[in-house]
mmCIF file of C-alpha atoms in Angstrom:
data_model
loop_
_atom_site.group_PDB
_atom_site.id
_atom_site.type_symbol
_atom_site.label_atom_id
_atom_site.label_comp_id
_atom_site.label_asym_id
_atom_site.label_seq_id
_atom_site.Cartn_x
_atom_site.Cartn_y
_atom_site.Cartn_z
ATOM 1 C CA UNK A 1 38.914 -29.697 29.982
ATOM 2 C CA UNK A 2 40.697 -27.806 27.216
ATOM 3 C CA UNK A 3 39.521 -26.232 23.980
ATOM 4 C CA UNK A 4 41.317 -27.941 21.092
ATOM 5 C CA UNK A 5 39.828 -26.289 18.016
ATOM 6 C CA UNK A 6 37.622 -23.375 16.961
ATOM 7 C CA UNK A 7 35.925 -23.499 13.559
ATOM 8 C CA UNK A 8 33.690 -21.118 11.633
ATOM 9 C CA UNK A 9 31.347 -22.283 8.864
ATOM 10 C CA UNK A 10 29.633 -19.683 6.616
ATOM 11 C CA UNK A 11 25.973 -20.453 5.879
ATOM 12 C CA UNK A 12 23.243 -19.035 3.627
ATOM 13 C CA UNK A 13 19.498 -19.420 3.206
ATOM 14 C CA UNK A 14 18.339 -18.112 -0.225
ATOM 15 C CA UNK A 15 14.849 -16.638 -0.425
ATOM 16 C CA UNK A 16 12.805 -17.981 -3.371
ATOM 17 C CA UNK A 17 11.791 -15.322 -5.882
ATOM 18 C CA UNK A 18 8.113 -15.737 -4.985
ATOM 19 C CA UNK A 19 8.842 -15.008 -1.313
ATOM 20 C CA UNK A 20 11.036 -11.938 -1.896
ATOM 21 C CA UNK A 21 9.738 -8.461 -1.140
ATOM 22 C CA UNK A 22 11.177 -4.993 -0.850
ATOM 23 C CA UNK A 23 11.354 -2.966 2.360
ATOM 24 C CA UNK A 24 13.405 0.022 3.505
ATOM 25 C CA UNK A 25 16.411 -2.342 3.662
ATOM 26 C CA UNK A 26 15.997 -3.442 0.029
ATOM 27 C CA UNK A 27 14.833 -6.737 -1.456
ATOM 28 C CA UNK A 28 15.800 -9.667 0.743
ATOM 29 C CA UNK A 29 17.403 -12.333 -1.452
ATOM 30 C CA UNK A 30 19.018 -14.513 1.210
ATOM 31 C CA UNK A 31 19.858 -14.780 4.908
ATOM 32 C CA UNK A 32 23.442 -15.298 6.053
ATOM 33 C CA UNK A 33 24.953 -16.638 9.270
ATOM 34 C CA UNK A 34 28.194 -18.080 10.550
ATOM 35 C CA UNK A 35 28.120 -21.292 12.562
ATOM 36 C CA UNK A 36 30.856 -21.401 15.203
ATOM 37 C CA UNK A 37 32.058 -24.732 16.603
ATOM 38 C CA UNK A 38 34.238 -24.993 19.713
ATOM 39 C CA UNK A 39 35.725 -28.475 20.208
ATOM 40 C CA UNK A 40 37.280 -29.852 23.414
ATOM 41 C CA UNK A 41 39.516 -32.710 24.522
ATOM 42 C CA UNK A 42 36.589 -34.226 26.444
ATOM 43 C CA UNK A 43 34.564 -34.841 23.285
ATOM 44 C CA UNK A 44 32.165 -31.942 23.873
ATOM 45 C CA UNK A 45 31.481 -29.518 21.031
ATOM 46 C CA UNK A 46 29.687 -26.228 21.468
ATOM 47 C CA UNK A 47 27.758 -24.318 18.819
ATOM 48 C CA UNK A 48 27.453 -20.571 18.414
ATOM 49 C CA UNK A 49 26.211 -18.048 15.869
ATOM 50 C CA UNK A 50 27.702 -14.806 14.640
ATOM 51 C CA UNK A 51 26.227 -11.990 12.577
ATOM 52 C CA UNK A 52 28.308 -10.190 9.964
ATOM 53 C CA UNK A 53 29.594 -11.169 6.504
ATOM 54 C CA UNK A 54 30.274 -14.914 6.890
ATOM 55 C CA UNK A 55 33.622 -15.270 5.043
ATOM 56 C CA UNK A 56 34.989 -12.248 6.888
ATOM 57 C CA UNK A 57 33.719 -13.489 10.248
ATOM 58 C CA UNK A 58 35.164 -16.947 9.543
ATOM 59 C CA UNK A 59 38.584 -15.444 8.805
ATOM 60 C CA UNK A 60 38.459 -13.384 12.014
ATOM 61 C CA UNK A 61 37.474 -16.434 14.066
ATOM 62 C CA UNK A 62 40.093 -18.783 12.696
ATOM 63 C CA UNK A 63 43.045 -16.433 12.238
ATOM 64 C CA UNK A 64 42.644 -13.750 14.909
ATOM 65 C CA UNK A 65 40.536 -15.121 17.764
ATOM 66 C CA UNK A 66 41.160 -18.881 17.765
ATOM 67 C CA UNK A 67 44.748 -18.463 19.071
ATOM 68 C CA UNK A 68 43.321 -16.653 22.117
ATOM 69 C CA UNK A 69 40.907 -19.510 22.784
ATOM 70 C CA UNK A 70 42.618 -22.806 21.978
ATOM 71 C CA UNK A 71 44.146 -24.332 25.104
ATOM 72 C CA UNK A 72 41.791 -22.542 27.470
ATOM 73 C CA UNK A 73 39.382 -24.251 29.862
ATOM 74 C CA UNK A 74 35.807 -23.365 28.715
ATOM 75 C CA UNK A 75 34.716 -23.156 32.354
ATOM 76 C CA UNK A 76 36.756 -19.912 32.459
ATOM 77 C CA UNK A 77 34.346 -18.200 30.074
ATOM 78 C CA UNK A 78 34.834 -14.708 31.513
ATOM 79 C CA UNK A 79 38.610 -14.949 31.104
ATOM 80 C CA UNK A 80 38.274 -16.172 27.535
ATOM 81 C CA UNK A 81 35.955 -13.283 26.698
ATOM 82 C CA UNK A 82 38.433 -10.793 28.136
ATOM 83 C CA UNK A 83 41.264 -12.376 26.151
ATOM 84 C CA UNK A 84 39.288 -12.035 22.919
ATOM 85 C CA UNK A 85 38.082 -8.503 23.682
ATOM 86 C CA UNK A 86 41.374 -7.059 24.945
ATOM 87 C CA UNK A 87 43.673 -8.951 22.582
ATOM 88 C CA UNK A 88 47.359 -8.416 23.268
ATOM 89 C CA UNK A 89 46.494 -6.323 26.324
ATOM 90 C CA UNK A 90 44.379 -8.985 28.019
ATOM 91 C CA UNK A 91 46.941 -9.714 30.739
ATOM 92 C CA UNK A 92 47.354 -6.099 31.988
ATOM 93 C CA UNK A 93 43.603 -5.532 31.572
ATOM 94 C CA UNK A 94 42.805 -8.427 33.908
ATOM 95 C CA UNK A 95 45.581 -7.510 36.332
ATOM 96 C CA UNK A 96 44.438 -3.879 36.572
ATOM 97 C CA UNK A 97 40.722 -4.625 36.355
ATOM 98 C CA UNK A 98 40.179 -2.117 33.531
ATOM 99 C CA UNK A 99 39.199 -2.999 29.960
ATOM 100 C CA UNK A 100 41.945 -2.198 27.435
ATOM 101 C CA UNK A 101 40.316 -3.377 24.220
ATOM 102 C CA UNK A 102 42.304 -3.329 21.015
ATOM 103 C CA UNK A 103 40.827 -0.837 18.535
ATOM 104 C CA UNK A 104 39.704 -3.519 16.080
ATOM 105 C CA UNK A 105 37.935 -5.554 18.773
ATOM 106 C CA UNK A 106 35.596 -2.947 20.254
ATOM 107 C CA UNK A 107 32.792 -3.408 17.729
ATOM 108 C CA UNK A 108 31.983 -4.472 14.195
ATOM 109 C CA UNK A 109 32.546 -7.939 12.822
ATOM 110 C CA UNK A 110 35.300 -8.760 15.320
ATOM 111 C CA UNK A 111 32.799 -8.299 18.135
ATOM 112 C CA UNK A 112 30.263 -10.392 16.219
ATOM 113 C CA UNK A 113 32.881 -13.131 15.868
ATOM 114 C CA UNK A 114 33.613 -12.891 19.601
ATOM 115 C CA UNK A 115 29.871 -13.262 20.240
ATOM 116 C CA UNK A 116 29.686 -16.483 18.235
ATOM 117 C CA UNK A 117 32.643 -18.045 20.028
ATOM 118 C CA UNK A 118 31.291 -16.989 23.410
ATOM 119 C CA UNK A 119 27.914 -18.633 22.749
ATOM 120 C CA UNK A 120 29.679 -21.856 21.749
ATOM 121 C CA UNK A 121 31.806 -21.762 24.906
ATOM 122 C CA UNK A 122 28.684 -21.410 27.058
ATOM 123 C CA UNK A 123 27.157 -24.351 25.156
ATOM 124 C CA UNK A 124 30.187 -26.502 26.082
ATOM 125 C CA UNK A 125 30.189 -25.207 29.634
ATOM 126 C CA UNK A 126 26.504 -26.001 30.216
ATOM 127 C CA UNK A 127 26.876 -29.436 28.608
ATOM 128 C CA UNK A 128 29.730 -30.166 31.013
ATOM 129 C CA UNK A 129 27.508 -29.102 33.907
ATOM 130 C CA UNK A 130 24.651 -31.223 32.554
ATOM 131 C CA UNK A 131 22.140 -28.350 32.474
ATOM 132 C CA UNK A 132 20.610 -26.028 29.857
ATOM 133 C CA UNK A 133 22.478 -22.750 29.354
ATOM 134 C CA UNK A 134 19.762 -20.644 31.005
ATOM 135 C CA UNK A 135 20.228 -22.642 34.208
ATOM 136 C CA UNK A 136 24.010 -22.281 34.016
ATOM 137 C CA UNK A 137 23.526 -18.521 33.619
ATOM 138 C CA UNK A 138 21.041 -18.434 36.512
ATOM 139 C CA UNK A 139 17.442 -19.240 35.669
ATOM 140 C CA UNK A 140 14.676 -16.716 36.238
ATOM 141 C CA UNK A 141 11.862 -18.506 34.418
ATOM 142 C CA UNK A 142 11.228 -21.549 32.254
ATOM 143 C CA UNK A 143 9.057 -19.800 29.670
ATOM 144 C CA UNK A 144 8.836 -16.283 28.272
ATOM 145 C CA UNK A 145 6.126 -14.446 26.393
ATOM 146 C CA UNK A 146 6.870 -14.186 22.691
ATOM 147 C CA UNK A 147 5.870 -11.564 20.201
ATOM 148 C CA UNK A 148 5.212 -12.183 16.516
ATOM 149 C CA UNK A 149 7.677 -10.123 14.492
ATOM 150 C CA UNK A 150 6.738 -9.313 10.896
ATOM 151 C CA UNK A 151 4.253 -6.871 9.470
ATOM 152 C CA UNK A 152 5.201 -5.867 5.923
ATOM 153 C CA UNK A 153 1.741 -5.995 4.314
ATOM 154 C CA UNK A 154 0.630 -2.877 2.422
ATOM 155 C CA UNK A 155 -2.370 -0.730 3.307
ATOM 156 C CA UNK A 156 -5.415 -2.505 4.628
ATOM 157 C CA UNK A 157 -3.775 -5.913 4.098
ATOM 158 C CA UNK A 158 -2.029 -5.310 7.405
ATOM 159 C CA UNK A 159 -5.324 -6.166 9.127
ATOM 160 C CA UNK A 160 -5.229 -9.797 7.963
ATOM 161 C CA UNK A 161 -1.466 -10.176 8.375
ATOM 162 C CA UNK A 162 -1.333 -8.970 11.973
ATOM 163 C CA UNK A 163 -4.641 -10.625 12.771
ATOM 164 C CA UNK A 164 -3.078 -13.897 11.684
ATOM 165 C CA UNK A 165 -0.340 -13.476 14.282
ATOM 166 C CA UNK A 166 -2.934 -12.998 17.022
ATOM 167 C CA UNK A 167 -4.777 -16.077 15.772
ATOM 168 C CA UNK A 168 -1.616 -18.111 16.450
ATOM 169 C CA UNK A 169 -1.916 -17.203 20.126
ATOM 170 C CA UNK A 170 0.549 -14.311 20.323
ATOM 171 C CA UNK A 171 -0.471 -11.528 22.707
ATOM 172 C CA UNK A 172 1.941 -9.056 21.095
ATOM 173 C CA UNK A 173 2.944 -8.364 17.495
ATOM 174 C CA UNK A 174 5.330 -6.073 15.652
ATOM 175 C CA UNK A 175 5.051 -4.462 12.240
ATOM 176 C CA UNK A 176 7.404 -2.399 10.106
ATOM 177 C CA UNK A 177 6.871 1.332 9.646
ATOM 178 C CA UNK A 178 7.755 0.874 5.964
ATOM 179 C CA UNK A 179 5.608 -1.723 4.219
ATOM 180 C CA UNK A 180 5.763 -3.224 0.770
ATOM 181 C CA UNK A 181 3.985 -0.155 -0.591
ATOM 182 C CA UNK A 182 6.624 2.402 0.428
ATOM 183 C CA UNK A 183 6.670 5.070 3.093
ATOM 184 C CA UNK A 184 4.691 8.134 4.043
ATOM 185 C CA UNK A 185 3.351 9.202 7.406
ATOM 186 C CA UNK A 186 -0.204 8.859 6.118
ATOM 187 C CA UNK A 187 0.503 5.382 4.757
ATOM 188 C CA UNK A 188 2.107 4.324 8.021
ATOM 189 C CA UNK A 189 -0.915 5.466 10.019
ATOM 190 C CA UNK A 190 -3.286 3.682 7.639
ATOM 191 C CA UNK A 191 -1.362 0.428 8.000
ATOM 192 C CA UNK A 192 -1.163 0.708 11.813
ATOM 193 C CA UNK A 193 -4.884 1.442 11.977
ATOM 194 C CA UNK A 194 -5.542 -1.677 9.899
ATOM 195 C CA UNK A 195 -3.227 -3.753 12.088
ATOM 196 C CA UNK A 196 -4.999 -2.602 15.220
ATOM 197 C CA UNK A 197 -8.331 -3.664 13.700
ATOM 198 C CA UNK A 198 -6.821 -7.069 12.959
ATOM 199 C CA UNK A 199 -5.476 -7.798 16.430
ATOM 200 C CA UNK A 200 -8.115 -6.009 18.487
ATOM 201 C CA UNK A 201 -7.615 -3.796 21.542
ATOM 202 C CA UNK A 202 -5.977 -6.324 23.866
ATOM 203 C CA UNK A 203 -2.970 -7.480 21.834
ATOM 204 C CA UNK A 204 0.130 -5.321 22.154
ATOM 205 C CA UNK A 205 1.283 -3.663 18.926
ATOM 206 C CA UNK A 206 4.862 -2.500 18.277
ATOM 207 C CA UNK A 207 6.249 -0.609 15.273
ATOM 208 C CA UNK A 208 9.824 -0.798 13.897
ATOM 209 C CA UNK A 209 11.437 1.904 11.739
ATOM 210 C CA UNK A 210 14.727 0.022 11.169
ATOM 211 C CA UNK A 211 16.601 3.246 12.028
ATOM 212 C CA UNK A 212 15.428 4.742 8.738
ATOM 213 C CA UNK A 213 13.962 8.096 9.813
ATOM 214 C CA UNK A 214 15.201 11.600 10.548
ATOM 215 C CA UNK A 215 14.443 12.857 14.045
ATOM 216 C CA UNK A 216 11.639 15.302 13.040
ATOM 217 C CA UNK A 217 9.914 12.640 10.927
ATOM 218 C CA UNK A 218 10.196 10.089 13.733
ATOM 219 C CA UNK A 219 8.643 12.589 16.137
ATOM 220 C CA UNK A 220 5.793 13.252 13.707
ATOM 221 C CA UNK A 221 5.108 9.526 13.310
ATOM 222 C CA UNK A 222 5.176 8.974 17.068
ATOM 223 C CA UNK A 223 2.600 11.711 17.597
ATOM 224 C CA UNK A 224 0.419 10.334 14.801
ATOM 225 C CA UNK A 225 0.519 6.799 16.233
ATOM 226 C CA UNK A 226 -0.220 7.628 19.867
ATOM 227 C CA UNK A 227 -4.005 7.018 19.502
ATOM 228 C CA UNK A 228 -3.327 3.387 18.550
ATOM 229 C CA UNK A 229 -1.841 2.300 21.889
ATOM 230 C CA UNK A 230 1.634 1.387 20.613
ATOM 231 C CA UNK A 231 3.693 -0.765 23.001
ATOM 232 C CA UNK A 232 6.996 0.531 21.626
ATOM 233 C CA UNK A 233 8.527 2.451 18.722
ATOM 234 C CA UNK A 234 11.673 0.600 17.668
ATOM 235 C CA UNK A 235 14.800 2.181 16.202
ATOM 236 C CA UNK A 236 13.120 5.449 15.189
ATOM 237 C CA UNK A 237 16.429 7.023 14.107
ATOM 238 C CA UNK A 238 20.020 5.984 13.386
ATOM 239 C CA UNK A 239 21.474 3.804 16.164
ATOM 240 C CA UNK A 240 24.415 6.217 16.289
ATOM 241 C CA UNK A 241 22.118 9.161 17.016
ATOM 242 C CA UNK A 242 21.472 8.669 20.727
ATOM 243 C CA UNK A 243 20.709 12.358 21.182
ATOM 244 C CA UNK A 244 18.103 12.258 18.413
ATOM 245 C CA UNK A 245 16.608 9.104 19.901
ATOM 246 C CA UNK A 246 16.292 10.933 23.203
ATOM 247 C CA UNK A 247 14.471 13.778 21.428
ATOM 248 C CA UNK A 248 11.973 11.304 20.020
ATOM 249 C CA UNK A 249 11.513 9.709 23.428
ATOM 250 C CA UNK A 250 10.913 13.092 25.084
ATOM 251 C CA UNK A 251 8.299 13.974 22.471
ATOM 252 C CA UNK A 252 5.958 11.021 22.940
ATOM 253 C CA UNK A 253 4.347 8.768 25.492
ATOM 254 C CA UNK A 254 5.151 5.754 23.292
ATOM 255 C CA UNK A 255 8.100 3.817 24.787
ATOM 256 C CA UNK A 256 11.262 3.799 22.669
ATOM 257 C CA UNK A 257 13.156 0.551 21.998
ATOM 258 C CA UNK A 258 16.610 0.129 20.473
ATOM 259 C CA UNK A 259 19.904 -1.707 20.744
ATOM 260 C CA UNK A 260 20.050 -4.466 18.126
ATOM 261 C CA UNK A 261 22.977 -2.688 16.404
ATOM 262 C CA UNK A 262 24.994 -1.995 19.547
ATOM 263 C CA UNK A 263 28.110 -4.098 20.090
ATOM 264 C CA UNK A 264 28.743 -3.933 23.831
ATOM 265 C CA UNK A 265 27.657 -2.574 27.195
ATOM 266 C CA UNK A 266 29.273 0.744 26.296
ATOM 267 C CA UNK A 267 26.727 1.446 23.551
ATOM 268 C CA UNK A 268 23.904 0.717 25.970
ATOM 269 C CA UNK A 269 25.518 2.922 28.602
ATOM 270 C CA UNK A 270 25.516 5.782 26.102
ATOM 271 C CA UNK A 271 21.810 5.283 25.368
ATOM 272 C CA UNK A 272 21.103 5.232 29.094
ATOM 273 C CA UNK A 273 23.200 8.352 29.663
ATOM 274 C CA UNK A 274 21.208 10.115 26.930
ATOM 275 C CA UNK A 275 17.908 8.832 28.405
ATOM 276 C CA UNK A 276 17.166 7.515 24.935
ATOM 277 C CA UNK A 277 15.387 4.189 25.559
ATOM 278 C CA UNK A 278 12.678 2.471 27.555
ATOM 279 C CA UNK A 279 13.408 -1.033 26.228
ATOM 280 C CA UNK A 280 16.889 -2.434 25.464
ATOM 281 C CA UNK A 281 17.234 -4.866 22.543
ATOM 282 C CA UNK A 282 20.706 -6.444 22.494
ATOM 283 C CA UNK A 283 21.448 -9.138 19.923
ATOM 284 C CA UNK A 284 23.375 -12.049 21.435
ATOM 285 C CA UNK A 285 25.125 -12.780 18.117
ATOM 286 C CA UNK A 286 26.411 -9.216 17.853
ATOM 287 C CA UNK A 287 26.828 -7.746 21.339
ATOM 288 C CA UNK A 288 29.554 -10.012 22.657
ATOM 289 C CA UNK A 289 27.570 -13.205 23.185
ATOM 290 C CA UNK A 290 26.117 -14.447 26.458
ATOM 291 C CA UNK A 291 28.943 -13.062 28.597
ATOM 292 C CA UNK A 292 28.428 -9.462 27.479
ATOM 293 C CA UNK A 293 24.626 -9.791 27.349
ATOM 294 C CA UNK A 294 24.670 -10.620 31.072
ATOM 295 C CA UNK A 295 26.454 -7.329 31.695
ATOM 296 C CA UNK A 296 24.032 -5.412 29.469
ATOM 297 C CA UNK A 297 21.089 -6.990 31.277
ATOM 298 C CA UNK A 298 22.494 -5.999 34.679
ATOM 299 C CA UNK A 299 23.295 -2.474 33.490
ATOM 300 C CA UNK A 300 19.848 -1.856 32.048
ATOM 301 C CA UNK A 301 18.102 -3.453 35.027
ATOM 302 C CA UNK A 302 19.913 -0.993 37.303
ATOM 303 C CA UNK A 303 18.158 1.786 35.338
ATOM 304 C CA UNK A 304 14.738 0.055 35.422
ATOM 305 C CA UNK A 305 14.953 -0.534 31.672
ATOM 306 C CA UNK A 306 13.326 -3.681 30.340
ATOM 307 C CA UNK A 307 15.082 -6.155 28.038
ATOM 308 C CA UNK A 308 13.593 -7.537 24.814
ATOM 309 C CA UNK A 309 16.373 -9.413 22.972
ATOM 310 C CA UNK A 310 16.611 -8.958 19.219
ATOM 311 C CA UNK A 311 16.318 -12.502 17.873
ATOM 312 C CA UNK A 312 16.107 -12.231 14.079
ATOM 313 C CA UNK A 313 18.403 -14.634 12.278
ATOM 314 C CA UNK A 314 19.488 -18.253 12.267
ATOM 315 C CA UNK A 315 18.186 -20.968 14.540
ATOM 316 C CA UNK A 316 21.369 -20.796 16.589
ATOM 317 C CA UNK A 317 20.817 -17.098 17.243
ATOM 318 C CA UNK A 318 17.209 -17.758 18.260
ATOM 319 C CA UNK A 319 18.190 -20.690 20.479
ATOM 320 C CA UNK A 320 20.786 -18.571 22.297
ATOM 321 C CA UNK A 321 18.229 -15.768 22.628
ATOM 322 C CA UNK A 322 15.823 -18.120 24.391
ATOM 323 C CA UNK A 323 18.459 -18.693 27.067
ATOM 324 C CA UNK A 324 19.024 -14.930 27.387
ATOM 325 C CA UNK A 325 15.310 -14.364 27.896
ATOM 326 C CA UNK A 326 15.018 -17.111 30.502
ATOM 327 C CA UNK A 327 17.979 -15.882 32.556
ATOM 328 C CA UNK A 328 17.624 -12.062 32.485
ATOM 329 C CA UNK A 329 15.333 -10.820 35.238
ATOM 330 C CA UNK A 330 14.386 -7.658 33.323
ATOM 331 C CA UNK A 331 13.446 -9.523 30.123
ATOM 332 C CA UNK A 332 9.695 -9.384 29.586
ATOM 333 C CA UNK A 333 9.291 -10.632 26.001
ATOM 334 C CA UNK A 334 11.174 -12.353 23.148
ATOM 335 C CA UNK A 335 11.050 -11.777 19.391
ATOM 336 C CA UNK A 336 9.690 -14.665 17.290
ATOM 337 C CA UNK A 337 10.196 -14.124 13.555
ATOM 338 C CA UNK A 338 7.240 -14.572 11.204
ATOM 339 C CA UNK A 339 9.357 -14.185 8.058
ATOM 340 C CA UNK A 340 10.437 -16.824 5.559
ATOM 341 C CA UNK A 341 13.394 -18.281 7.501
ATOM 342 C CA UNK A 342 14.127 -22.004 7.013
ATOM 343 C CA UNK A 343 17.599 -21.528 8.560
ATOM 344 C CA UNK A 344 15.813 -20.520 11.757
ATOM 345 C CA UNK A 345 12.940 -22.975 11.712
ATOM 346 C CA UNK A 346 14.407 -26.025 9.928
ATOM 347 C CA UNK A 347 17.999 -26.095 11.217
ATOM 348 C CA UNK A 348 17.565 -28.402 14.208
ATOM 349 C CA UNK A 349 16.280 -31.896 14.826
ATOM 350 C CA UNK A 350 14.265 -30.559 17.764
ATOM 351 C CA UNK A 351 11.351 -28.140 17.270
ATOM 352 C CA UNK A 352 11.019 -24.991 19.358
ATOM 353 C CA UNK A 353 8.387 -25.288 22.051
ATOM 354 C CA UNK A 354 6.147 -22.285 21.335
ATOM 355 C CA UNK A 355 2.653 -22.620 22.758
ATOM 356 C CA UNK A 356 -0.124 -20.145 23.507
ATOM 357 C CA UNK A 357 2.139 -17.195 22.801
ATOM 358 C CA UNK A 358 4.966 -18.403 25.065
ATOM 359 C CA UNK A 359 8.427 -19.727 24.221
ATOM 360 C CA UNK A 360 9.243 -22.607 26.552
ATOM 361 C CA UNK A 361 12.679 -23.695 27.745
ATOM 362 C CA UNK A 362 14.594 -26.485 26.008
ATOM 363 C CA UNK A 363 15.302 -29.301 28.446
ATOM 364 C CA UNK A 364 18.563 -30.733 27.079
ATOM 365 C CA UNK A 365 21.990 -29.612 28.347
ATOM 366 C CA UNK A 366 23.681 -26.681 26.631
ATOM 367 C CA UNK A 367 21.762 -24.891 23.895
ATOM 368 C CA UNK A 368 19.373 -27.830 23.853
ATOM 369 C CA UNK A 369 19.310 -28.311 20.091
ATOM 370 C CA UNK A 370 21.213 -30.457 17.571
ATOM 371 C CA UNK A 371 21.867 -29.773 13.885
ATOM 372 C CA UNK A 372 20.072 -31.807 11.251
ATOM 373 C CA UNK A 373 22.373 -34.111 9.300
ATOM 374 C CA UNK A 374 21.791 -32.187 6.064
ATOM 375 C CA UNK A 375 22.069 -28.703 7.621
ATOM 376 C CA UNK A 376 25.577 -27.828 6.418
ATOM 377 C CA UNK A 377 24.823 -28.945 2.877
ATOM 378 C CA UNK A 378 21.343 -27.459 2.723
ATOM 379 C CA UNK A 379 22.491 -24.080 4.030
ATOM 380 C CA UNK A 380 25.813 -23.990 2.199
ATOM 381 C CA UNK A 381 27.140 -20.453 1.851
ATOM 382 C CA UNK A 382 26.195 -18.484 -1.260
ATOM 383 C CA UNK A 383 28.360 -15.480 -2.120
ATOM 384 C CA UNK A 384 26.777 -12.065 -2.558
ATOM 385 C CA UNK A 385 24.759 -9.498 -0.569
ATOM 386 C CA UNK A 386 21.695 -10.335 1.512
ATOM 387 C CA UNK A 387 19.741 -7.403 0.052
ATOM 388 C CA UNK A 388 19.465 -6.025 -3.486
ATOM 389 C CA UNK A 389 18.445 -2.460 -4.233
#
């Protein structure tokens, strides 16, 4: 089997004015994604998803990475990844057994484009084998506990919002440190206290700062939230500040989670070297796809660090994340978005199987999902930023 073509299709999902709200990231006006298609001479086509600015990612895929991929056998997924990652130095890198990545391919949108192609290659590979991707990767489980990810409500309204997640059957829920009513430590505590009332004492509660805080402020919030039995404090400081993250971790008994903005195993190695995290959160559409996620999972497992994949985005990203969660032994939970996200929830013909707080495995070969006929037209790319300030 040979790969004959690699395509990238920019996609957008505008948020209606009535559903828009402002957070620390700004006002969300749309969601973007890039659909990657890998076609073969055997009639199999694989789908992948990439984060990053869609027209830029599409140009990277079609003009820089596709020449490394076309003509390759998708069963040689590790070799194809190394070709994309190492670029012109792929041959000596493989011969010497040492990564020699080109500067432009180590992170950023090139790595996100690599991730999308890699997911699509694994989709083809698993289809050829006649099994779902998680079984091709090496199955650990056929269902994984999900957590409801949302939590923007202001003040005491957080009680009803988070309580609603528990009512759906989720045994864990996540809220944002910054709600619709702005940020202060006192306001954050009030909202967390309300959320805890809403979900009760037995549902796990996580908080996410979106990397928006200075180290001293993050430490102060962690101390203030300790009485509320927080399961993890996510991205308390800049993802580049591994030393500051370690300071926050050393200051509190609340576990620290991070990793959604890391691009490869090397970023996770740095966090581990700094003793900065308790839970690793790689994003399969950013951190090199399924090939690199396997390496990140093995690396973190060797340090007794649990895996909780970041899974916020398109349906393709979520579908790939399901397979990560079902094949990584140290994965204990998977993010399930509660935001307004038709491109996640209305992209496929098949519904996700989420019951009683668990995400169940798809049973079809490959990713296990097929695009709706109107998907490319409905989610046609719209130019402009995802957030307005």
